[in-house]
Structure formats: C-alpha cells, structure tokens
C-alpha cells in the first residue's frame, strides 16, 4: 500500500466521519405544528376554529370617516355599509348609482377614477373576437371598462379589526393630496417612457 493510497483512505474515513456527524446532529429546538400558524392549534383541528370576529362599518354613505389610502394610488376602502349593495352581478351594480362621475357631485359621493373608463385590454379583446365572434368592446368614453365593473374586486369595506400580524409598512406619498385621491392615470407609464 503506497503513500497515496494511505492519504486517500485517511481522507475518505475523515469525510465519512464528518458526514456521519452532520447527519446525526439534531436541532436543539423542535417547533410543534401548533406553533406554525396564527391560531396556535393543530391543523387537524382546523374545522373547529372560527375566524376572529370582524366589525364592518355600518354607517350610511357620507357619514363614516374615510380611511387614508394604504399607499399612493391604492384603491380606496369603502367607507360605508355595503348591506344590500353586494353582490355585484353583470346586471346590477348599485355602486354606479352614486359613484359615476355624472352623478357623484350631486349626491356628495367620490367619483370613480378616470382609470375606470379606460379599457387597457382592448387589443386582447380584438384578438379574442377572432376566435369567439363579436363581443361588445367598450369604446364609449362614458362607459365603464368591463374590467372595472365589479368594484369589490379591488375595493373592500372598512372594518375595525386587529391585524393578526403587525404591519410595519410605512407608506410614502409624493404629496398629502394623494392620501385621499388618485393620480394613477397621469403616472401609469411612469418608469416606462
């Protein structure tokens, strides 16, 4: 047995010993499955757990305090009760009765953003027409874009709820007016052009 063979054997034994020591080591702290979630119960008992109660704003339109936006150009929260207004269907959207720009000022409501009247998917629809036949393309300036028709897909009712996780996010607004208004249409291509 030569010197190289002895070196190889010694190296192999040392490597195997190191590998065995690494595989045999166990973590000092074992985390129980009940500590993995926010509710601190085993996942097998999930069916017996109710979510924390949520108290939605019950004020009538125009009577509630409006929450500041979460970040610049964030969709605003709904500051009034939505009882009787939801669900929104293809044939019924009660929000439009107050929030269409032509009506909003006269009833003291916040008008829908101009972005809601821009159809950003028109070219996609034109391509889809080739395969599905004719469909209505919203080109009229007074008509809401179809992607914006269901208000509750972006806007949620305000609620008094304690968060499960602390929120450390601190929004930065370019000016104070953007805490309650949107300039998204003006800034839509920011960083692209």
CSV table of C-alpha atoms in Angstrom, one decimal:
chain,number,residue,atom,x,y,z
A,1,UNK,CA,0.0,0.0,0.0
A,2,UNK,CA,1.5,3.3,-1.2
A,3,UNK,CA,1.6,6.7,0.4
A,4,UNK,CA,-1.2,8.0,-2.0
A,5,UNK,CA,-3.4,5.1,-1.0
A,6,UNK,CA,-3.0,5.9,2.7
A,7,UNK,CA,-3.8,9.5,2.1
A,8,UNK,CA,-6.9,8.6,0.1
A,9,UNK,CA,-8.1,6.2,2.7
A,10,UNK,CA,-7.5,8.7,5.5
A,11,UNK,CA,-9.3,11.4,3.6
A,12,UNK,CA,-12.2,9.0,2.8
A,13,UNK,CA,-12.5,8.0,6.5
A,14,UNK,CA,-12.4,11.6,7.7
A,15,UNK,CA,-15.0,12.6,5.1
A,16,UNK,CA,-17.3,9.7,6.2
A,17,UNK,CA,-16.9,10.7,9.9
A,18,UNK,CA,-17.7,14.3,9.1
A,19,UNK,CA,-20.8,13.2,7.1
A,20,UNK,CA,-22.0,10.9,9.8
A,21,UNK,CA,-21.5,13.6,12.4
A,22,UNK,CA,-23.5,16.0,10.3
A,23,UNK,CA,-26.3,13.6,9.7
A,24,UNK,CA,-26.5,12.6,13.3
A,25,UNK,CA,-26.8,16.1,14.6
A,26,UNK,CA,-30.3,17.1,15.6
A,27,UNK,CA,-31.8,20.5,16.1
A,28,UNK,CA,-31.9,21.7,19.7
A,29,UNK,CA,-35.3,23.3,19.2
A,30,UNK,CA,-38.2,21.4,17.7
A,31,UNK,CA,-41.2,23.5,16.6
A,32,UNK,CA,-44.5,21.9,17.3
A,33,UNK,CA,-47.1,22.1,14.5
A,34,UNK,CA,-49.4,24.2,16.7
A,35,UNK,CA,-46.9,27.0,16.6
A,36,UNK,CA,-46.7,27.2,12.8
A,37,UNK,CA,-50.0,29.1,12.3
A,38,UNK,CA,-51.5,32.3,13.7
A,39,UNK,CA,-54.2,30.4,15.7
A,40,UNK,CA,-51.8,28.1,17.5
A,41,UNK,CA,-53.9,24.9,17.1
A,42,UNK,CA,-53.1,21.7,15.2
A,43,UNK,CA,-54.1,21.7,11.5
A,44,UNK,CA,-56.1,18.6,12.2
A,45,UNK,CA,-58.5,20.7,14.4
A,46,UNK,CA,-59.0,23.5,11.8
A,47,UNK,CA,-62.7,22.6,11.2
A,48,UNK,CA,-63.5,23.6,14.8
A,49,UNK,CA,-61.9,27.1,14.6
A,50,UNK,CA,-63.8,30.2,13.7
A,51,UNK,CA,-62.1,33.3,12.3
A,52,UNK,CA,-61.8,36.3,14.6
A,53,UNK,CA,-65.0,38.5,14.5
A,54,UNK,CA,-65.0,41.4,12.0
A,55,UNK,CA,-66.9,44.5,12.7
A,56,UNK,CA,-67.6,46.2,9.3
A,57,UNK,CA,-68.5,49.9,9.2
A,58,UNK,CA,-72.3,50.2,9.4
A,59,UNK,CA,-72.6,54.0,8.7
A,60,UNK,CA,-74.7,55.2,5.8
A,61,UNK,CA,-72.9,56.7,2.8
A,62,UNK,CA,-71.4,60.1,3.6
A,63,UNK,CA,-71.5,59.5,7.3
A,64,UNK,CA,-68.3,57.5,8.1
A,65,UNK,CA,-64.7,58.6,8.5
A,66,UNK,CA,-62.8,57.8,5.3
A,67,UNK,CA,-59.6,55.8,5.9
A,68,UNK,CA,-56.4,57.1,4.4
A,69,UNK,CA,-55.2,55.0,1.5
A,70,UNK,CA,-52.7,52.3,2.2
A,71,UNK,CA,-50.2,53.5,-0.3
A,72,UNK,CA,-50.1,56.0,-3.2
A,73,UNK,CA,-52.8,55.2,-5.8
A,74,UNK,CA,-54.2,52.3,-3.7
A,75,UNK,CA,-57.8,51.5,-4.3
A,76,UNK,CA,-59.8,53.4,-1.6
A,77,UNK,CA,-61.6,51.4,1.1
A,78,UNK,CA,-65.5,51.6,1.0
A,79,UNK,CA,-66.3,53.9,3.9
A,80,UNK,CA,-70.0,52.9,4.3
A,81,UNK,CA,-72.1,49.9,4.8
A,82,UNK,CA,-72.4,47.6,1.8
A,83,UNK,CA,-75.6,45.9,3.1
A,84,UNK,CA,-77.9,45.5,0.1
A,85,UNK,CA,-75.2,46.6,-2.4
A,86,UNK,CA,-73.4,43.3,-2.8
A,87,UNK,CA,-73.1,41.0,-4.6
A,88,UNK,CA,-72.4,42.9,-7.8
A,89,UNK,CA,-73.7,41.0,-10.8
A,90,UNK,CA,-73.5,41.6,-14.6
A,91,UNK,CA,-77.0,43.1,-14.4
A,92,UNK,CA,-76.7,45.0,-11.2
A,93,UNK,CA,-74.1,47.3,-9.8
A,94,UNK,CA,-75.6,49.6,-7.2
A,95,UNK,CA,-72.3,51.5,-6.7
A,96,UNK,CA,-72.8,53.2,-10.1
A,97,UNK,CA,-75.9,55.0,-8.9
A,98,UNK,CA,-73.7,57.3,-6.7
A,99,UNK,CA,-70.2,57.0,-8.0
A,100,UNK,CA,-70.5,57.6,-11.7
A,101,UNK,CA,-68.8,61.0,-12.3
A,102,UNK,CA,-72.0,62.4,-13.8
A,103,UNK,CA,-73.9,61.7,-10.6
A,104,UNK,CA,-71.3,61.8,-7.8
A,105,UNK,CA,-71.0,65.5,-7.3
A,106,UNK,CA,-74.8,66.0,-6.9
A,107,UNK,CA,-75.0,63.3,-4.2
A,108,UNK,CA,-71.7,64.1,-2.4
A,109,UNK,CA,-70.0,60.9,-3.4
A,110,UNK,CA,-66.5,60.3,-4.5
A,111,UNK,CA,-66.5,59.9,-8.3
A,112,UNK,CA,-64.9,56.9,-9.9
A,113,UNK,CA,-61.4,57.4,-11.1
A,114,UNK,CA,-60.8,58.2,-14.8
A,115,UNK,CA,-58.8,54.9,-15.0
A,116,UNK,CA,-62.2,53.1,-14.7
A,117,UNK,CA,-63.2,54.4,-18.1
A,118,UNK,CA,-60.0,53.2,-19.9
A,119,UNK,CA,-60.1,49.8,-21.4
A,120,UNK,CA,-56.5,48.6,-21.1
A,121,UNK,CA,-57.3,45.2,-22.7
A,122,UNK,CA,-58.9,46.4,-26.0
A,123,UNK,CA,-56.2,44.7,-28.1
A,124,UNK,CA,-56.7,41.4,-26.3
A,125,UNK,CA,-60.4,41.7,-27.0
A,126,UNK,CA,-59.8,42.3,-30.6
A,127,UNK,CA,-57.7,39.1,-30.7
A,128,UNK,CA,-60.4,37.2,-28.8
A,129,UNK,CA,-63.1,38.3,-31.3
A,130,UNK,CA,-61.3,36.3,-34.0
A,131,UNK,CA,-62.0,33.1,-32.0
A,132,UNK,CA,-65.2,33.8,-30.2
A,133,UNK,CA,-67.1,36.1,-32.6
A,134,UNK,CA,-68.3,39.6,-32.0
A,135,UNK,CA,-68.4,40.9,-28.4
A,136,UNK,CA,-69.1,44.4,-27.1
A,137,UNK,CA,-65.9,46.5,-26.9
A,138,UNK,CA,-66.3,49.4,-24.5
A,139,UNK,CA,-65.1,52.3,-26.6
A,140,UNK,CA,-67.6,54.9,-25.4
A,141,UNK,CA,-66.0,57.5,-23.1
A,142,UNK,CA,-68.9,57.4,-20.7
A,143,UNK,CA,-69.0,53.6,-20.3
A,144,UNK,CA,-67.1,51.9,-17.5
A,145,UNK,CA,-64.4,49.5,-18.7
A,146,UNK,CA,-65.6,45.9,-18.2
A,147,UNK,CA,-62.5,45.0,-16.0
A,148,UNK,CA,-63.6,47.7,-13.6
A,149,UNK,CA,-67.3,46.9,-13.4
A,150,UNK,CA,-67.0,44.7,-10.3
A,151,UNK,CA,-66.0,47.3,-7.6
A,152,UNK,CA,-65.5,44.7,-4.8
A,153,UNK,CA,-62.6,43.0,-6.7
A,154,UNK,CA,-60.4,46.0,-5.6
A,155,UNK,CA,-62.4,48.0,-3.1
A,156,UNK,CA,-63.2,46.4,0.3
A,157,UNK,CA,-65.4,47.7,3.1
A,158,UNK,CA,-63.7,49.4,6.0
A,159,UNK,CA,-63.6,47.3,9.2
A,160,UNK,CA,-62.4,47.7,12.8
A,161,UNK,CA,-60.1,44.7,13.0
A,162,UNK,CA,-56.9,43.9,14.9
A,163,UNK,CA,-54.4,42.6,12.5
A,164,UNK,CA,-53.0,39.0,13.0
A,165,UNK,CA,-49.5,40.3,12.1
A,166,UNK,CA,-48.1,43.7,12.9
A,167,UNK,CA,-47.9,45.9,9.9
A,168,UNK,CA,-44.6,47.7,9.7
A,169,UNK,CA,-45.2,49.1,6.2
A,170,UNK,CA,-44.9,52.9,6.2
A,171,UNK,CA,-46.4,54.4,3.0
A,172,UNK,CA,-44.8,57.4,1.3
A,173,UNK,CA,-46.9,59.8,-0.6
A,174,UNK,CA,-45.5,62.4,-3.0
A,175,UNK,CA,-47.9,64.9,-1.6
A,176,UNK,CA,-50.6,64.9,1.0
A,177,UNK,CA,-53.5,65.1,-1.5
A,178,UNK,CA,-52.6,61.6,-2.7
A,179,UNK,CA,-53.6,60.2,0.7
A,180,UNK,CA,-57.2,60.5,-0.4
A,181,UNK,CA,-57.1,60.9,-4.2
A,182,UNK,CA,-55.5,59.1,-7.2
A,183,UNK,CA,-53.3,60.3,-10.0
A,184,UNK,CA,-52.8,56.8,-11.4
A,185,UNK,CA,-53.8,57.8,-14.9
A,186,UNK,CA,-51.2,60.5,-15.0
A,187,UNK,CA,-48.5,58.2,-13.7
A,188,UNK,CA,-49.5,55.0,-15.4
A,189,UNK,CA,-46.5,54.9,-17.7
A,190,UNK,CA,-44.0,56.2,-15.1
A,191,UNK,CA,-40.7,54.4,-15.5
A,192,UNK,CA,-41.6,53.1,-19.0
A,193,UNK,CA,-41.4,56.3,-21.0
